[in-house]
Amino acid sequence: QKEVEQNSGPLSVPEGAIASLNCTYSDRGSQSFFWYRQYSGKSPELIMSIYSNGDKEDGRFTAQLNKASQYVSLLIRDSQPSDSATYLCAVCLFYGGSQGNLIFGKGTKLSVKP
Amino acid sequence: DAGVIQSPRHEVTEMGQEVTLRCKPISGHDYLFWYRQTMMRGLELLIYFNNNVPIDDSGMPEDRFSAKMPNASFSTLKIQPSEPRDSAVYFCASSRQGAWADTQYFGPGTRLTVL
């Protein structure tokens, strides 16, 4: 059973602080890693993708990947109230051809307090 | 671009009735995905298509669920007969490449309630 685990939260941080969201996955062969943001009552939208070990930065967001530890994280710097949402970690295993499955964690709810 | 379009946005039905959910992917996207989201189980992949061909339907819960993609611009997810445990939000998503390499764009979802 392939699993993606996230702390459900809620994670509460003050405005301007760094929010740190974590995710672990069970399948060592996983190759692609994504963070989606989902506002309440809305659909998920991609904010970051990462494919190799290390850090990837995009504006206030930094994704970190450690395949040896099977660990993915998302850092949000200078958190804003508008960042309050549920963050879904997704992990993909590519089987070849056109086959590959994206498995989502249940998400971490982030609340940024003004 | 209009994005992924789903209909209906809300559906309330009674147990035993047939339910059909519809999806129009983004033009030019070769992959289409159907997901189900509940509080208990999170976001689960039900089935996905590549160039209108079903590739993996291992997430379809049981024979009551079926999905079709008759052409590149239309897909349906059918539940017959529906049961209360099918109540969930059903999302359709599309992408240019497979899930391992590309952004998936989600539709607004269909909130299904089975009484």
Short mmCIF file of C-alpha atoms in Angstrom, two decimals:
data_model
loop_
_atom_site.label_atom_id
_atom_site.label_comp_id
_atom_site.label_asym_id
_atom_site.label_seq_id
_atom_site.Cartn_x
_atom_site.Cartn_y
_atom_site.Cartn_z
CA GLN A 1 0.00 0.00 0.00
CA LYS A 2 1.60 3.22 -1.15
CA GLU A 3 1.09 5.97 1.42
CA VAL A 4 1.68 9.67 1.76
CA GLU A 5 1.51 10.99 5.31
CA GLN A 6 0.94 14.54 6.46
CA ASN A 7 0.14 16.07 9.82
CA SER A 8 -3.48 17.15 9.51
CA GLY A 9 -2.94 20.24 11.66
CA PRO A 10 -4.24 22.79 12.00
CA LEU A 11 -0.88 24.52 11.88
CA SER A 12 -1.24 28.04 13.16
CA VAL A 13 1.43 30.68 12.52
CA PRO A 14 1.45 34.46 12.95
CA GLU A 15 1.54 36.71 9.92
CA GLY A 16 5.09 37.22 8.69
CA ALA A 17 6.40 33.97 10.18
CA ILE A 18 7.73 30.92 8.34
CA ALA A 19 5.28 28.06 7.95
CA SER A 20 6.83 24.60 7.64
CA LEU A 21 4.77 21.78 6.18
CA ASN A 22 6.03 18.21 6.12
CA CYS A 23 5.25 15.04 4.22
CA THR A 24 6.62 11.51 4.22
CA TYR A 25 6.01 8.81 1.65
CA SER A 26 6.35 5.06 1.71
CA ASP A 27 7.38 4.09 -1.83
CA ARG A 28 11.13 4.54 -2.27
CA GLY A 29 10.72 4.44 -6.06
CA SER A 30 8.67 7.64 -6.13
CA GLN A 31 10.03 10.11 -8.63
CA SER A 32 7.91 13.25 -8.72
CA PHE A 33 6.70 15.36 -5.83
CA PHE A 34 4.13 18.12 -5.74
CA TRP A 35 2.53 20.56 -3.35
CA TYR A 36 -1.04 21.62 -4.06
CA ARG A 37 -2.97 24.30 -2.21
CA GLN A 38 -6.70 23.96 -1.65
CA TYR A 39 -8.83 26.75 -0.28
CA SER A 40 -11.98 25.74 1.53
CA GLY A 41 -14.67 24.74 -0.94
CA LYS A 42 -12.33 25.10 -3.91
CA SER A 43 -10.29 22.76 -6.07
CA PRO A 44 -6.57 22.00 -5.60
CA GLU A 45 -4.05 24.12 -7.47
CA LEU A 46 -0.37 23.36 -7.96
CA ILE A 47 2.10 25.63 -6.19
CA MET A 48 5.37 23.67 -6.39
CA SER A 49 6.85 20.61 -8.04
CA ILE A 50 10.23 19.04 -7.25
CA TYR A 51 11.96 16.10 -8.87
CA SER A 52 15.49 15.93 -7.43
CA ASN A 53 17.05 16.09 -3.99
CA GLY A 54 17.63 19.51 -2.52
CA ASP A 55 15.76 22.78 -2.41
CA LYS A 56 13.68 24.53 -5.03
CA GLU A 57 12.59 28.11 -4.47
CA ASP A 58 9.75 30.02 -6.08
CA GLY A 59 9.02 33.38 -4.53
CA ARG A 60 8.02 32.91 -0.91
CA PHE A 61 7.80 29.13 -1.34
CA THR A 62 10.63 26.61 -0.98
CA ALA A 63 10.19 22.90 -1.54
CA GLN A 64 12.73 20.52 -0.04
CA LEU A 65 13.22 16.91 -1.05
CA ASN A 66 15.24 14.20 0.67
CA LYS A 67 14.74 10.90 -1.12
CA ALA A 68 16.98 8.97 1.28
CA SER A 69 14.69 9.93 4.15
CA GLN A 70 11.56 9.79 1.95
CA TYR A 71 10.67 13.27 3.09
CA VAL A 72 9.29 16.34 1.33
CA SER A 73 8.66 19.71 2.91
CA LEU A 74 7.26 23.08 1.97
CA LEU A 75 8.38 26.31 3.57
CA ILE A 76 6.33 29.46 3.24
CA ARG A 77 8.25 32.60 4.16
CA ASP A 78 6.55 35.81 5.26
CA SER A 79 3.25 33.98 5.71
CA GLN A 80 0.14 35.96 4.83
CA PRO A 81 -3.48 35.43 5.89
CA SER A 82 -4.18 34.64 2.23
CA ASP A 83 -1.93 31.56 2.62
CA SER A 84 -4.51 30.03 4.98
CA ALA A 85 -5.58 26.86 3.19
CA THR A 86 -5.06 23.13 3.18
CA TYR A 87 -1.79 22.03 1.60
CA LEU A 88 -1.76 18.66 -0.13
CA CYS A 89 1.44 16.73 -0.69
CA ALA A 90 1.34 14.48 -3.76
CA VAL A 91 3.81 11.81 -4.79
CA CYS A 92 4.05 10.08 -8.15
CA LEU A 93 5.54 6.79 -9.21
CA PHE A 94 6.16 6.46 -12.92
CA TYR A 95 5.74 2.94 -14.27
CA GLY A 96 6.72 3.62 -17.86
CA GLY A 97 4.83 4.34 -21.07
CA SER A 98 1.80 6.35 -20.07
CA GLN A 99 1.43 4.80 -16.64
CA GLY A 100 2.03 6.57 -13.39
CA ASN A 101 -0.08 7.23 -10.34
CA LEU A 102 -0.32 10.38 -8.26
CA ILE A 103 -1.04 9.69 -4.60
CA PHE A 104 -2.17 12.52 -2.37
CA GLY A 105 -1.76 12.97 1.36
CA LYS A 106 -4.82 14.06 3.31
CA GLY A 107 -3.41 17.55 3.68
CA THR A 108 -2.26 19.95 6.39
CA LYS A 109 -4.54 22.83 7.25
CA LEU A 110 -2.60 26.06 7.67
CA SER A 111 -3.98 29.09 9.47
CA VAL A 112 -2.08 32.37 9.32
CA LYS A 113 -3.19 34.78 12.04
CA PRO A 114 -3.04 38.55 11.37
CA ASP B 1 -8.81 29.24 -21.74
CA ALA B 2 -11.93 28.29 -19.79
CA GLY B 3 -10.20 25.70 -17.65
CA VAL B 4 -11.62 22.31 -16.79
CA ILE B 5 -15.41 22.40 -16.80
CA GLN B 6 -17.53 20.09 -14.68
CA SER B 7 -21.26 19.66 -14.42
CA PRO B 8 -23.36 19.63 -12.43
CA ARG B 9 -21.73 21.56 -9.58
CA HIS B 10 -24.08 20.05 -7.05
CA GLU B 11 -26.12 16.88 -7.21
CA VAL B 12 -28.52 15.56 -4.63
CA THR B 13 -30.07 12.20 -5.32
CA GLU B 14 -31.65 9.29 -3.56
CA MET B 15 -30.05 5.96 -2.94
CA GLY B 16 -30.44 3.63 -5.88
CA GLN B 17 -30.59 6.36 -8.51
CA GLU B 18 -28.16 6.68 -11.39
CA VAL B 19 -25.79 9.63 -11.26
CA THR B 20 -23.78 10.97 -14.20
CA LEU B 21 -20.99 13.48 -13.73
CA ARG B 22 -19.54 15.31 -16.71
CA CYS B 23 -16.17 16.83 -17.51
CA LYS B 24 -14.69 18.88 -20.33
CA PRO B 25 -10.87 18.99 -20.12
CA ILE B 26 -8.65 21.84 -21.22
CA SER B 27 -8.17 21.75 -24.98
CA GLY B 28 -4.89 20.11 -25.95
CA HIS B 29 -4.54 18.15 -22.75
CA ASP B 30 -4.00 14.46 -23.44
CA TYR B 31 -4.58 13.20 -19.89
CA LEU B 32 -7.82 13.26 -17.94
CA PHE B 33 -8.20 12.21 -14.31
CA TRP B 34 -11.19 11.56 -12.07
CA TYR B 35 -10.74 11.99 -8.32
CA ARG B 36 -12.97 11.66 -5.29
CA GLN B 37 -12.42 13.66 -2.12
CA THR B 38 -13.84 12.91 1.33
CA MET B 39 -12.80 13.98 4.79
CA MET B 40 -12.04 10.42 5.78
CA ARG B 41 -10.03 9.28 2.75
CA GLY B 42 -8.74 12.52 1.29
CA LEU B 43 -8.24 12.91 -2.46
CA GLU B 44 -8.24 9.57 -4.26
CA LEU B 45 -7.58 8.84 -7.91
CA LEU B 46 -10.41 6.82 -9.43
CA ILE B 47 -9.34 6.46 -13.06
CA TYR B 48 -7.32 8.26 -15.69
CA PHE B 49 -7.29 8.39 -19.47
CA ASN B 50 -4.56 9.06 -22.00
CA ASN B 51 -5.75 10.07 -25.46
CA ASN B 52 -9.26 8.90 -24.55
CA VAL B 53 -8.07 5.44 -23.53
CA PRO B 54 -8.47 4.31 -19.90
CA ILE B 55 -5.01 3.58 -18.51
CA ASP B 56 -5.59 2.76 -14.86
CA ASP B 57 -8.97 2.17 -13.26
CA SER B 58 -7.67 0.43 -10.16
CA GLY B 59 -9.06 3.20 -7.98
CA MET B 60 -12.66 2.68 -9.09
CA PRO B 61 -14.33 1.42 -5.92
CA GLU B 62 -16.57 -1.21 -7.45
CA ASP B 63 -18.63 -2.18 -10.47
CA ARG B 64 -21.21 0.47 -9.69
CA PHE B 65 -18.73 3.03 -11.00
CA SER B 66 -17.93 3.42 -14.68
CA ALA B 67 -16.16 6.10 -16.70
CA LYS B 68 -15.99 6.85 -20.39
CA MET B 69 -14.18 9.28 -22.62
CA PRO B 70 -15.82 9.14 -26.07
CA ASN B 71 -13.70 12.00 -27.43
CA ALA B 72 -10.92 14.37 -26.43
CA SER B 73 -13.29 16.99 -25.08
CA PHE B 74 -15.71 15.01 -22.96
CA SER B 75 -15.74 12.44 -20.19
CA THR B 76 -18.39 11.01 -17.89
CA LEU B 77 -18.30 9.26 -14.54
CA LYS B 78 -21.40 7.23 -13.83
CA ILE B 79 -22.57 5.67 -10.57
CA GLN B 80 -25.35 3.13 -10.83
CA PRO B 81 -26.91 2.47 -8.37
CA SER B 82 -25.76 5.23 -6.04
CA GLU B 83 -25.33 4.69 -2.30
CA PRO B 84 -24.99 7.14 0.61
CA ARG B 85 -21.30 6.25 0.99
CA ASP B 86 -20.71 7.67 -2.51
CA SER B 87 -21.36 11.15 -1.13
CA ALA B 88 -18.20 13.15 -1.82
CA VAL B 89 -16.74 15.86 -4.01
CA TYR B 90 -15.73 14.49 -7.40
CA PHE B 91 -13.00 16.34 -9.26
CA CYS B 92 -11.96 16.05 -12.85
CA ALA B 93 -8.44 17.17 -13.78
CA SER B 94 -6.46 17.35 -17.01
CA SER B 95 -2.82 17.73 -18.01
CA ARG B 96 -0.68 17.82 -21.13
CA GLN B 97 1.59 15.06 -19.87
CA GLY B 98 1.20 12.34 -17.27
CA ALA B 99 0.87 12.98 -13.57
CA TRP B 100 4.57 12.37 -13.02
CA ALA B 101 5.74 15.22 -15.21
CA ASP B 102 3.15 17.95 -15.43
CA THR B 103 0.71 20.16 -13.62
CA GLN B 104 -2.77 18.82 -13.24
CA TYR B 105 -5.50 21.42 -13.62
CA PHE B 106 -8.55 20.65 -11.54
CA GLY B 107 -12.13 21.51 -12.33
CA PRO B 108 -14.38 23.10 -9.71
CA GLY B 109 -15.74 19.72 -8.64
CA THR B 110 -19.18 18.18 -8.30
CA ARG B 111 -20.50 17.87 -4.77
CA LEU B 112 -22.59 14.70 -4.69
CA THR B 113 -25.00 13.95 -1.88
CA VAL B 114 -26.78 10.60 -1.87
CA LEU B 115 -29.67 10.43 0.57
#
